[in-house]
PDB file of C-alpha atoms and ligand atoms in Angstrom:
ATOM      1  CA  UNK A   1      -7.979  -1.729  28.173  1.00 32.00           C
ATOM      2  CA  UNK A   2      -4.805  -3.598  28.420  1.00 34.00           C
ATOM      3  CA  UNK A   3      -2.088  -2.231  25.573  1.00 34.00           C
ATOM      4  CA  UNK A   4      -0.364  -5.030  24.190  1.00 36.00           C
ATOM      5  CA  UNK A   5       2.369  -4.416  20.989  1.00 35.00           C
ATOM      6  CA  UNK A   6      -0.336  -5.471  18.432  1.00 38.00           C
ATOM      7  CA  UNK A   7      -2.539  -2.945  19.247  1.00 41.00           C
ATOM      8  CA  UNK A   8      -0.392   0.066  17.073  1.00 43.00           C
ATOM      9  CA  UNK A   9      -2.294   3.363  17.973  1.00 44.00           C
ATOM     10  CA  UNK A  10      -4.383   1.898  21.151  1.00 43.00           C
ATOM     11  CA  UNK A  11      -5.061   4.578  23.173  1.00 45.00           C
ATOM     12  CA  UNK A  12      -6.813   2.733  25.858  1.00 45.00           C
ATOM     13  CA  UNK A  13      -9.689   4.972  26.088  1.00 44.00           C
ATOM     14  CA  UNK A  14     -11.900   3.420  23.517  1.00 55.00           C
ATOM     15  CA  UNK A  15     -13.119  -0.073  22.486  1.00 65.00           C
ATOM     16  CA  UNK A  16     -11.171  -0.598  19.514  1.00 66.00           C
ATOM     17  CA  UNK A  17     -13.346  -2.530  16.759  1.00 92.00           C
ATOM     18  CA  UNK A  18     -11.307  -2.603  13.543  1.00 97.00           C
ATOM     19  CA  UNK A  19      -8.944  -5.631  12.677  1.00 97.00           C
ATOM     20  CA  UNK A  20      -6.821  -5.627  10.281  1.00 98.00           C
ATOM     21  CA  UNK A  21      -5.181  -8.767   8.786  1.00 97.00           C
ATOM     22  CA  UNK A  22      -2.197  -8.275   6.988  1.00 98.00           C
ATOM     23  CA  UNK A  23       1.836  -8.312   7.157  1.00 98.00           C
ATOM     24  CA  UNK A  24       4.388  -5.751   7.830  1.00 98.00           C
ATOM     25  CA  UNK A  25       5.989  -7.047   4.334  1.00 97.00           C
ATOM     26  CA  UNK A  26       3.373  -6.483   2.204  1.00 98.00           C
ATOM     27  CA  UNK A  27       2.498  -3.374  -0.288  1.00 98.00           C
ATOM     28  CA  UNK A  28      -1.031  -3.085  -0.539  1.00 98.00           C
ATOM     29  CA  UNK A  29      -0.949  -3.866   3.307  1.00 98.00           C
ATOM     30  CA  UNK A  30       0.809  -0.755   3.421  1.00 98.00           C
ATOM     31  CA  UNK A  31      -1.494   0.904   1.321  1.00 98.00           C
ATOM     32  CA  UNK A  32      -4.060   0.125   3.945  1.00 98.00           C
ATOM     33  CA  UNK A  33      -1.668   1.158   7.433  1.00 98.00           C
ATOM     34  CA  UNK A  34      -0.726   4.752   5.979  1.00 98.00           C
ATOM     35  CA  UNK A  35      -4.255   6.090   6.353  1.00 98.00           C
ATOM     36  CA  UNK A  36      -4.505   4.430   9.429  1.00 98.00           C
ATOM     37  CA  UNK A  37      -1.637   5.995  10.730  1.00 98.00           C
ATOM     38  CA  UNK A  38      -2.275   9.503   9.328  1.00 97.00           C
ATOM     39  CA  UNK A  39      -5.821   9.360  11.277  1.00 97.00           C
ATOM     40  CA  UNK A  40      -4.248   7.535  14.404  1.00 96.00           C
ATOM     41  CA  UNK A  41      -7.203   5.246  13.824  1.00 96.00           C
ATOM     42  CA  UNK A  42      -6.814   2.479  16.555  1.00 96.00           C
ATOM     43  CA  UNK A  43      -6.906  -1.021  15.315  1.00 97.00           C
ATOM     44  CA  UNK A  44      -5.866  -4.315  16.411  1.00 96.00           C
ATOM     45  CA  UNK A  45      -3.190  -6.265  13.289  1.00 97.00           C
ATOM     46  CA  UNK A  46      -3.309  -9.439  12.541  1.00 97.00           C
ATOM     47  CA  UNK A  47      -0.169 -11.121  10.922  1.00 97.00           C
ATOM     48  CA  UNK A  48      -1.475 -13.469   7.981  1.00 96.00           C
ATOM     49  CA  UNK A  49       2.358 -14.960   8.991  1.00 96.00           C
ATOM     50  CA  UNK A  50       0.470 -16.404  12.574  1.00 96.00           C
ATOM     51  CA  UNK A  51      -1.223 -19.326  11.097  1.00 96.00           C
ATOM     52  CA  UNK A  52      -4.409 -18.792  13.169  1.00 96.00           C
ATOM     53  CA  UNK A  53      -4.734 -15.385  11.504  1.00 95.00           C
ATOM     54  CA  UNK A  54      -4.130 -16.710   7.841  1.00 95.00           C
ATOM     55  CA  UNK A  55      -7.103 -19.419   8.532  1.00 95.00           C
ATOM     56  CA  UNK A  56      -9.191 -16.959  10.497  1.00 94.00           C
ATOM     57  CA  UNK A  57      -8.529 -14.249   6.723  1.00 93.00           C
ATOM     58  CA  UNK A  58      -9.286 -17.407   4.779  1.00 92.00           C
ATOM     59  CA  UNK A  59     -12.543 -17.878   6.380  1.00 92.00           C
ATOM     60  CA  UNK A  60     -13.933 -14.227   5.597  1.00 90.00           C
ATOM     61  CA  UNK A  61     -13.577 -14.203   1.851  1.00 85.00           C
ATOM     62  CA  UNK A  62     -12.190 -16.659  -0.375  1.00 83.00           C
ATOM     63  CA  UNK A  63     -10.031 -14.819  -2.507  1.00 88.00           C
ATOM     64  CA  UNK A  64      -6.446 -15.124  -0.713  1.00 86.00           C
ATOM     65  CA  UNK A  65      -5.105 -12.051  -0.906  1.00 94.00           C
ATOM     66  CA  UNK A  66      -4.330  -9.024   1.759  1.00 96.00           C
ATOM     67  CA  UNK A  67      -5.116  -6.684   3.653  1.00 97.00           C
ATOM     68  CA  UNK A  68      -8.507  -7.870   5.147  1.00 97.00           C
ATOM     69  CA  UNK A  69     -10.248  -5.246   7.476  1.00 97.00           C
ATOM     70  CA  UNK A  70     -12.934  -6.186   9.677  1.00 96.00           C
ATOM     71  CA  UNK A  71     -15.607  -3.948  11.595  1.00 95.00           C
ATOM     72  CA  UNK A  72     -15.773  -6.363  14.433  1.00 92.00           C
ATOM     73  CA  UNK A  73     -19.450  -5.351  15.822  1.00 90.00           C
ATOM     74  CA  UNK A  74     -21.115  -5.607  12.290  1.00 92.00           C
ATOM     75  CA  UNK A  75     -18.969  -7.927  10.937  1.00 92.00           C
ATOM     76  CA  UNK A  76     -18.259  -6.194   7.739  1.00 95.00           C
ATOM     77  CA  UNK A  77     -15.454  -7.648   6.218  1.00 96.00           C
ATOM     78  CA  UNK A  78     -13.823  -5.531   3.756  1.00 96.00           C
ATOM     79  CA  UNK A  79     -10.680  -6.919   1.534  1.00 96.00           C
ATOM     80  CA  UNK A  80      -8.957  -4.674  -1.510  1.00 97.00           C
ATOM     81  CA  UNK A  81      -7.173  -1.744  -0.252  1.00 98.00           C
ATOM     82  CA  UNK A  82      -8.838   1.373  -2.094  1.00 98.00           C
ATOM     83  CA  UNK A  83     -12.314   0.090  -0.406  1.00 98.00           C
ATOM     84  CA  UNK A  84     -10.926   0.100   2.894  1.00 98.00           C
ATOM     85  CA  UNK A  85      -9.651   3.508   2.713  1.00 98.00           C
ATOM     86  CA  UNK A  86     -12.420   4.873   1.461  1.00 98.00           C
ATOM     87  CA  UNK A  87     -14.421   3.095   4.103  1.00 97.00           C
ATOM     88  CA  UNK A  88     -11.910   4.436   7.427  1.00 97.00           C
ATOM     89  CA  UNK A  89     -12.283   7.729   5.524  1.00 97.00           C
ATOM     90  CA  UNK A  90     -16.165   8.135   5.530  1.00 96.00           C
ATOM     91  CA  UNK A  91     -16.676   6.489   9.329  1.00 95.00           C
ATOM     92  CA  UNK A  92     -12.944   6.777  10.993  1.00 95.00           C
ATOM     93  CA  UNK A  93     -12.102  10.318   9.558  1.00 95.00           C
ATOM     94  CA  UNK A  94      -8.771  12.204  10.282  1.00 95.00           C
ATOM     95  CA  UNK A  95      -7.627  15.592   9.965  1.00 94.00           C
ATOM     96  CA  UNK A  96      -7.114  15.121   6.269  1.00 92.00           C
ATOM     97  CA  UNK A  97      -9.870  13.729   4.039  1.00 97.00           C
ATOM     98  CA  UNK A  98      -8.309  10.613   2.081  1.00 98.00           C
ATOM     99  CA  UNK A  99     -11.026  11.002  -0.458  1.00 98.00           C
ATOM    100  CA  UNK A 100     -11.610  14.765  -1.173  1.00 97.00           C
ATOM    101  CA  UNK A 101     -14.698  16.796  -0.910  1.00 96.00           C
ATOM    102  CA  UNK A 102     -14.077  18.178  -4.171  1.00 97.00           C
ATOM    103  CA  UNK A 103     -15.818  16.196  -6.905  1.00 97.00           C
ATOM    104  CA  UNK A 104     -13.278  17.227  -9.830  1.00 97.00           C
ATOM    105  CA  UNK A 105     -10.153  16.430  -7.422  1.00 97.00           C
ATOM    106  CA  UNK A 106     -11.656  13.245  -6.417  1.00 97.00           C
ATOM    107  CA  UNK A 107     -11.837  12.293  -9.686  1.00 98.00           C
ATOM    108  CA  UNK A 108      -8.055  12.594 -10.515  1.00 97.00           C
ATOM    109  CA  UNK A 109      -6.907  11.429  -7.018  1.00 98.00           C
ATOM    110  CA  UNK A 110      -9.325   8.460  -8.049  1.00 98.00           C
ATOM    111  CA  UNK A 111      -7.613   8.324 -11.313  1.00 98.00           C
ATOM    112  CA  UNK A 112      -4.298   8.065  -9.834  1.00 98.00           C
ATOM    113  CA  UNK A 113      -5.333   5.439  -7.594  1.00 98.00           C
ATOM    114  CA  UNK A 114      -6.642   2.760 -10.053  1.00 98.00           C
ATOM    115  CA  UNK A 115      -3.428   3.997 -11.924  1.00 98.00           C
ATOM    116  CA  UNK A 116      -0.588   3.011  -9.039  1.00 98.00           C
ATOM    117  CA  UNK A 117      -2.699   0.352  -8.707  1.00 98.00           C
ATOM    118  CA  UNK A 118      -3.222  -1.627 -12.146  1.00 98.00           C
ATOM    119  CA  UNK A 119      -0.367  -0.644 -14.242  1.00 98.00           C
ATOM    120  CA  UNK A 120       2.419   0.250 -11.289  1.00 98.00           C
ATOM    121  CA  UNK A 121       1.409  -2.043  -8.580  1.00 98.00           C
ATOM    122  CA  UNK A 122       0.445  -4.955 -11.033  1.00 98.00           C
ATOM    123  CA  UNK A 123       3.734  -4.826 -12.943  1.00 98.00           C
ATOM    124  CA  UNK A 124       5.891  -4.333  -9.750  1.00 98.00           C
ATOM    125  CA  UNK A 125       3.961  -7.827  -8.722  1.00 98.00           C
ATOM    126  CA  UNK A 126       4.602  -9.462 -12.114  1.00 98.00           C
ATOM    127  CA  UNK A 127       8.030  -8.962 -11.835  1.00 98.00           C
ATOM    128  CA  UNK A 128       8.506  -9.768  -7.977  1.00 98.00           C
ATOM    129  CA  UNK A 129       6.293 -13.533  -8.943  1.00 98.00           C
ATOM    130  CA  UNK A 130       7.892 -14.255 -11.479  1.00 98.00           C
ATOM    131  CA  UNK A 131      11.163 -14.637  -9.268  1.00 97.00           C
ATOM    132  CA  UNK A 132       9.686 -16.973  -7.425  1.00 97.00           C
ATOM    133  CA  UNK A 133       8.593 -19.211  -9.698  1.00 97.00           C
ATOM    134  CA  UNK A 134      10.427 -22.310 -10.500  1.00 97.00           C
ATOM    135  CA  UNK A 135      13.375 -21.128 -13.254  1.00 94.00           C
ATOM    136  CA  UNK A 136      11.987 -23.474 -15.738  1.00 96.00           C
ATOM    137  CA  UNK A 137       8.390 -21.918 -15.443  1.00 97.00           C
ATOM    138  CA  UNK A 138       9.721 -18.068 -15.250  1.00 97.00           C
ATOM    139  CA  UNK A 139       7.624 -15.839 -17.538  1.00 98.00           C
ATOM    140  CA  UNK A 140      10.357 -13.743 -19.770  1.00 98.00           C
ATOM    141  CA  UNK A 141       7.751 -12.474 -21.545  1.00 98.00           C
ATOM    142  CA  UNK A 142       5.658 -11.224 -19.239  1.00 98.00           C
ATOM    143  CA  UNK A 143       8.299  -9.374 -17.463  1.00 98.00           C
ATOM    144  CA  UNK A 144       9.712  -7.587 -20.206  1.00 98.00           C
ATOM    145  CA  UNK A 145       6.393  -6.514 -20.990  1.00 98.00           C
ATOM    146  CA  UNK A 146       5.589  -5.598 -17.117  1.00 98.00           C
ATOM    147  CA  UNK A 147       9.114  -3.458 -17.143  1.00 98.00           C
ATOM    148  CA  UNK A 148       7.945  -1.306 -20.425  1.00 98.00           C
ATOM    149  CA  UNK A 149       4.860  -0.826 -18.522  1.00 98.00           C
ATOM    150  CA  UNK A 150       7.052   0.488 -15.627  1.00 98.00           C
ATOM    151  CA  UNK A 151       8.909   2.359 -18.005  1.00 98.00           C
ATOM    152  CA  UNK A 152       5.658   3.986 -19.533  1.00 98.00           C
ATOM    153  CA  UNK A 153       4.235   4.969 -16.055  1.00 98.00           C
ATOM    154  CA  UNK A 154       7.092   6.596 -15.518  1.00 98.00           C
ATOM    155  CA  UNK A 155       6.833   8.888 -18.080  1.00 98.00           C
ATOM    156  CA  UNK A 156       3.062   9.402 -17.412  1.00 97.00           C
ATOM    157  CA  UNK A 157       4.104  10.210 -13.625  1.00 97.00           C
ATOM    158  CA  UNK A 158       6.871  12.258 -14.449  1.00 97.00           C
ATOM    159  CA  UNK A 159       4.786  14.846 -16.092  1.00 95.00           C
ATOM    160  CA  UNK A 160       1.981  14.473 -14.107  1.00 94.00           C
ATOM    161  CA  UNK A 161       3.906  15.531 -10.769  1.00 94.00           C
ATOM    162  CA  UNK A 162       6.272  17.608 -11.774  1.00 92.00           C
ATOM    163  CA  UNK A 163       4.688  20.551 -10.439  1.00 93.00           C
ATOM    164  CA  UNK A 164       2.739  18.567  -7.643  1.00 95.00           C
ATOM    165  CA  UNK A 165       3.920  18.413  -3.783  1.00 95.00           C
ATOM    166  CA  UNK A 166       1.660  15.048  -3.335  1.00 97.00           C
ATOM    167  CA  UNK A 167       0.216  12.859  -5.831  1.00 97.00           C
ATOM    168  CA  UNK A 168      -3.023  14.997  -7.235  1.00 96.00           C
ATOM    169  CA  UNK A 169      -1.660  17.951  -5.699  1.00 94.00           C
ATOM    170  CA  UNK A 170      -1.186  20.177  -2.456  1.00 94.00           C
ATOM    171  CA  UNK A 171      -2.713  17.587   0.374  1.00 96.00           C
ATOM    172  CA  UNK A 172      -2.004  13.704   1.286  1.00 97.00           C
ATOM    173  CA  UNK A 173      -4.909  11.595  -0.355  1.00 98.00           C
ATOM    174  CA  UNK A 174      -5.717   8.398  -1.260  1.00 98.00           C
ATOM    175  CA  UNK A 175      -3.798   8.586  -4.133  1.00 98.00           C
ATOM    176  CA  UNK A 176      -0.203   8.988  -2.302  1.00 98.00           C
ATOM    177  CA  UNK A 177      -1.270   5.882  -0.119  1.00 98.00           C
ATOM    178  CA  UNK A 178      -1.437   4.078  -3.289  1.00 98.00           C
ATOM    179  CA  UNK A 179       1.618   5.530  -4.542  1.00 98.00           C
ATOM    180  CA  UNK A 180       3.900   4.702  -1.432  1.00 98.00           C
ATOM    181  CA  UNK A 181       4.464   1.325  -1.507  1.00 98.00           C
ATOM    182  CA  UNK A 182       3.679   0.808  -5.476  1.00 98.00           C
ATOM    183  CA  UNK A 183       6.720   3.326  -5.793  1.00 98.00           C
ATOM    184  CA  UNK A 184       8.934   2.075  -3.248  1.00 98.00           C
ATOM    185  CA  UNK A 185       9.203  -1.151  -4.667  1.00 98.00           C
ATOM    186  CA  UNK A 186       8.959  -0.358  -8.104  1.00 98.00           C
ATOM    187  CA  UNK A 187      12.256   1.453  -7.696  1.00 98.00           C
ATOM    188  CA  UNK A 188      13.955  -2.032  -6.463  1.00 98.00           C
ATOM    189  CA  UNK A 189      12.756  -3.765  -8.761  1.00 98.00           C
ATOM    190  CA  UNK A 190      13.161  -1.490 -12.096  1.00 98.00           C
ATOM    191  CA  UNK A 191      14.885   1.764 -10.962  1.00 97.00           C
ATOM    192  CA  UNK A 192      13.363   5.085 -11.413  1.00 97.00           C
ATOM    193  CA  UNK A 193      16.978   6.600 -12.495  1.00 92.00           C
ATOM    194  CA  UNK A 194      17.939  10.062 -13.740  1.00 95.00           C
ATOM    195  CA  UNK A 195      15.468  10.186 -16.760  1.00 95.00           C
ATOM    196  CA  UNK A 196      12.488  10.536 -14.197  1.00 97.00           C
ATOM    197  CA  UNK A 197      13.937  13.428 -11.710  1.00 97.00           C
ATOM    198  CA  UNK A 198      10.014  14.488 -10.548  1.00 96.00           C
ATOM    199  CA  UNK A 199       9.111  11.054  -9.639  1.00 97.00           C
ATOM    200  CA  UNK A 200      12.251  10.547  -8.012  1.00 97.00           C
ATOM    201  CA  UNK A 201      11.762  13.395  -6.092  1.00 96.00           C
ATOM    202  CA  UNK A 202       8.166  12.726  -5.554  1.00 96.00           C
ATOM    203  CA  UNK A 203       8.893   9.340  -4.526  1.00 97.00           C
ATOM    204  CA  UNK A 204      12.035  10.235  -1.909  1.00 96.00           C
ATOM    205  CA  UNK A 205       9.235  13.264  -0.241  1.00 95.00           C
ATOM    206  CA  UNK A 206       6.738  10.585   0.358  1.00 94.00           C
ATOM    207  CA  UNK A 207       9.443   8.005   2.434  1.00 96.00           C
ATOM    208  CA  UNK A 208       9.504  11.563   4.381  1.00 96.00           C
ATOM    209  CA  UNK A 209       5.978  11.290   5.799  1.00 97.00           C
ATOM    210  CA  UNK A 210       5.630   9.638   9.311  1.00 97.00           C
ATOM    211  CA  UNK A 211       3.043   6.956   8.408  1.00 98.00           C
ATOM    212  CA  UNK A 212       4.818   6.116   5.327  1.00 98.00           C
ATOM    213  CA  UNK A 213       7.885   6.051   7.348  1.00 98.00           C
ATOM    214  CA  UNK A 214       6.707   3.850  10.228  1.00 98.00           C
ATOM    215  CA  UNK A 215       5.274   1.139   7.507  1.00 98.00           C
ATOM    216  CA  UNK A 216       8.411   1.019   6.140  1.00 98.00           C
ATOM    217  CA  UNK A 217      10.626   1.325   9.473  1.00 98.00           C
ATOM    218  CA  UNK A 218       8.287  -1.956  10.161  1.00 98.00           C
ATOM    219  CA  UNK A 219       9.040  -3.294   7.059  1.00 98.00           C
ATOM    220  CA  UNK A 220      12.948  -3.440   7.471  1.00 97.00           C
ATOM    221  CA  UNK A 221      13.448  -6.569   9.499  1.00 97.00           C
ATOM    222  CA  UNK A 222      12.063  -8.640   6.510  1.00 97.00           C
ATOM    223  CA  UNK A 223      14.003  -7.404   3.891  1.00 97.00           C
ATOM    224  CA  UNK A 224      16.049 -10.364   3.873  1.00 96.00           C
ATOM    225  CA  UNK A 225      12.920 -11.937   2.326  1.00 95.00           C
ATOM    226  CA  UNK A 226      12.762 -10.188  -0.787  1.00 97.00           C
ATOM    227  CA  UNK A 227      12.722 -12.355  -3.795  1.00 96.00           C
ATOM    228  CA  UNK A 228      16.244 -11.608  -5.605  1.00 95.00           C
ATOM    229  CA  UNK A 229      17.315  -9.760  -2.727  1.00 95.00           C
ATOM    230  CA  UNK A 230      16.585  -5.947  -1.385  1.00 97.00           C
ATOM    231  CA  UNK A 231      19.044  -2.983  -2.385  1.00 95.00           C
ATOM    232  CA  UNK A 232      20.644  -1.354   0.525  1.00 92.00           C
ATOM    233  CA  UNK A 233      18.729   1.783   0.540  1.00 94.00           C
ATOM    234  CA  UNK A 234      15.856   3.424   1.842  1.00 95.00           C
TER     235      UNK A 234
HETATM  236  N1  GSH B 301      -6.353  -5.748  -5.170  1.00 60.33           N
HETATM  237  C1  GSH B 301      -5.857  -6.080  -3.845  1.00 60.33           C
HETATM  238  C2  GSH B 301      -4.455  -6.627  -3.998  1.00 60.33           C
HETATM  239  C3  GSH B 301      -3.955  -7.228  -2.698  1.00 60.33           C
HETATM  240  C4  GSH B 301      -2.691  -8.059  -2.903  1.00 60.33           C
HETATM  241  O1  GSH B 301      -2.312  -8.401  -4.042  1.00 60.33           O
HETATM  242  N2  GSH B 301      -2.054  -8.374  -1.793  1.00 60.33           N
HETATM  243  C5  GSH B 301      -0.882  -9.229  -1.824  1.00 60.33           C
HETATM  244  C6  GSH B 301       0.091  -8.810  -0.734  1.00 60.33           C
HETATM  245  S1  GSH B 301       0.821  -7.264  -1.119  1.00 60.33           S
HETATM  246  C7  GSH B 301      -1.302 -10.647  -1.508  1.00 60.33           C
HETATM  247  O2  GSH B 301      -2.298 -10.858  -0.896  1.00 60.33           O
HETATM  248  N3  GSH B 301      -0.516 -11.607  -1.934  1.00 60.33           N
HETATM  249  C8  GSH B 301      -0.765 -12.968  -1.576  1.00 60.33           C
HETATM  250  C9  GSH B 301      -0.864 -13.855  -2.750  1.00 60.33           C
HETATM  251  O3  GSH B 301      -0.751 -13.388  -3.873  1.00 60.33           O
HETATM  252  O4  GSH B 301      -1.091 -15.047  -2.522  1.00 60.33           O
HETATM  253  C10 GSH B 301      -5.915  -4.833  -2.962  1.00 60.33           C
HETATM  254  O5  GSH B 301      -6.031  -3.726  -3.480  1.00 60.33           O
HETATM  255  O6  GSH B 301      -5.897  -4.952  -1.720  1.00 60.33           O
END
């Protein structure tokens, strides 16, 4: 099989059936590449920014929204980002179990997931939308509200992983791919700071780990395109 630059871990040995639609730029895409990355899971990507691919992701589900994977033979089509890892991690495994074999662990990694996710990721969205609305239709509101949210999941997380090396504690799960991009952008867009030294530490190991590396290395060129502008860090 031909390699060609979309085809991230091809290693030309095996038909590769997974498709992912989704864009470089884009958190919970993120969330979806690390664990593809830590397994070296070949797929072939699909940038919702080529309009054939953004009609082709309309066409499978109707709620807009990325990432999008598809198991090309069956034609499973499976969108929200926890789902799809816990899919690759029960029929593409890696080395290291995404999902735990340990029911009381997978609880709390669980935990933390639907946390990064629905009070982290949510209000990290909130805020980014709301900046590009029109300035007469901006939600003051619900962004101050959204920032003590950020403010209160800091504290949560601050205790939580103080004495943690990942997320819900010695290995890589689930609950660190979650955490990755909901943290990395949460800092831009309401710093961490000195109150929260854990999660800043926590959050500075993680941009450490090759697959969250290379989604954010692939990342940088659209930085330009962050509504209000990215720092000039990480
Ligand atoms: N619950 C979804 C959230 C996905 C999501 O919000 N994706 C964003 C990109 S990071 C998106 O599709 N935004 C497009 C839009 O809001 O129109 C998941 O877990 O995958």
């Amino acid at each position: 099989m031909a390699k060609s630059n979309c085809l991230p871990y091809a290693t030309g040995l095996e038909a590769i059936t997974l498709t992912l639609y989704y864009h470089p730029f884009s958190s919970y895409s993120w969330k979806a590449l690390i664990p593809l990355y830590e397994a070296e899971t070949p797929f072939t990507a699909r940038r919702i920014d080529d309009p054939q691919f953004a009609a082709e992701r309309r066409r499978r589900g109707p709620i807009a929204r990325f990432p999008v994977l598809v198991e090309e033979e069956s034609g499973l089509t499976l969108p929200e980002a926890s789902i799809i890892i816990e899919y690759l991690d029960r029929h593409y495994p890696g080395p290291q179990p995404m999902l735990p074999g340990d029911p009381d662990l997978r609880l709390e990694v669980r935990l933390l997931d639907r946390f990064f996710d629905n009070y982290l990721h949510a209000s990290v969205q909130k805020i980014v939308g709301d900046r590009l609305r029109d300035s007469g239709r901006r939600d003051v509101q619900g962004v101050e509200e959204a920032r003590a949210m950020l403010d209160a999941c800091y504290a949560w997380l601050e205790a939580r992983l103080a004495d943690r090396e990942w997320a819900a504690g010695d290995a890589f799960t689930l609950a660190d791919c979650a955490a990755a991009p909901a943290l990395f952008y949460a800092d831009w867009v309401h710093p961490i700071g000195d109150a929260f030294p854990s999660l800043a530490a926590y959050r500075a190991r993680r941009l450490t780990r090759p697959s969250v590396k290379r989604a954010v290395n692939d990342a940088r060129p659209f930085r330009a395109l962050f509504p209000g502008g990215a720092p000039d860090r990480d």
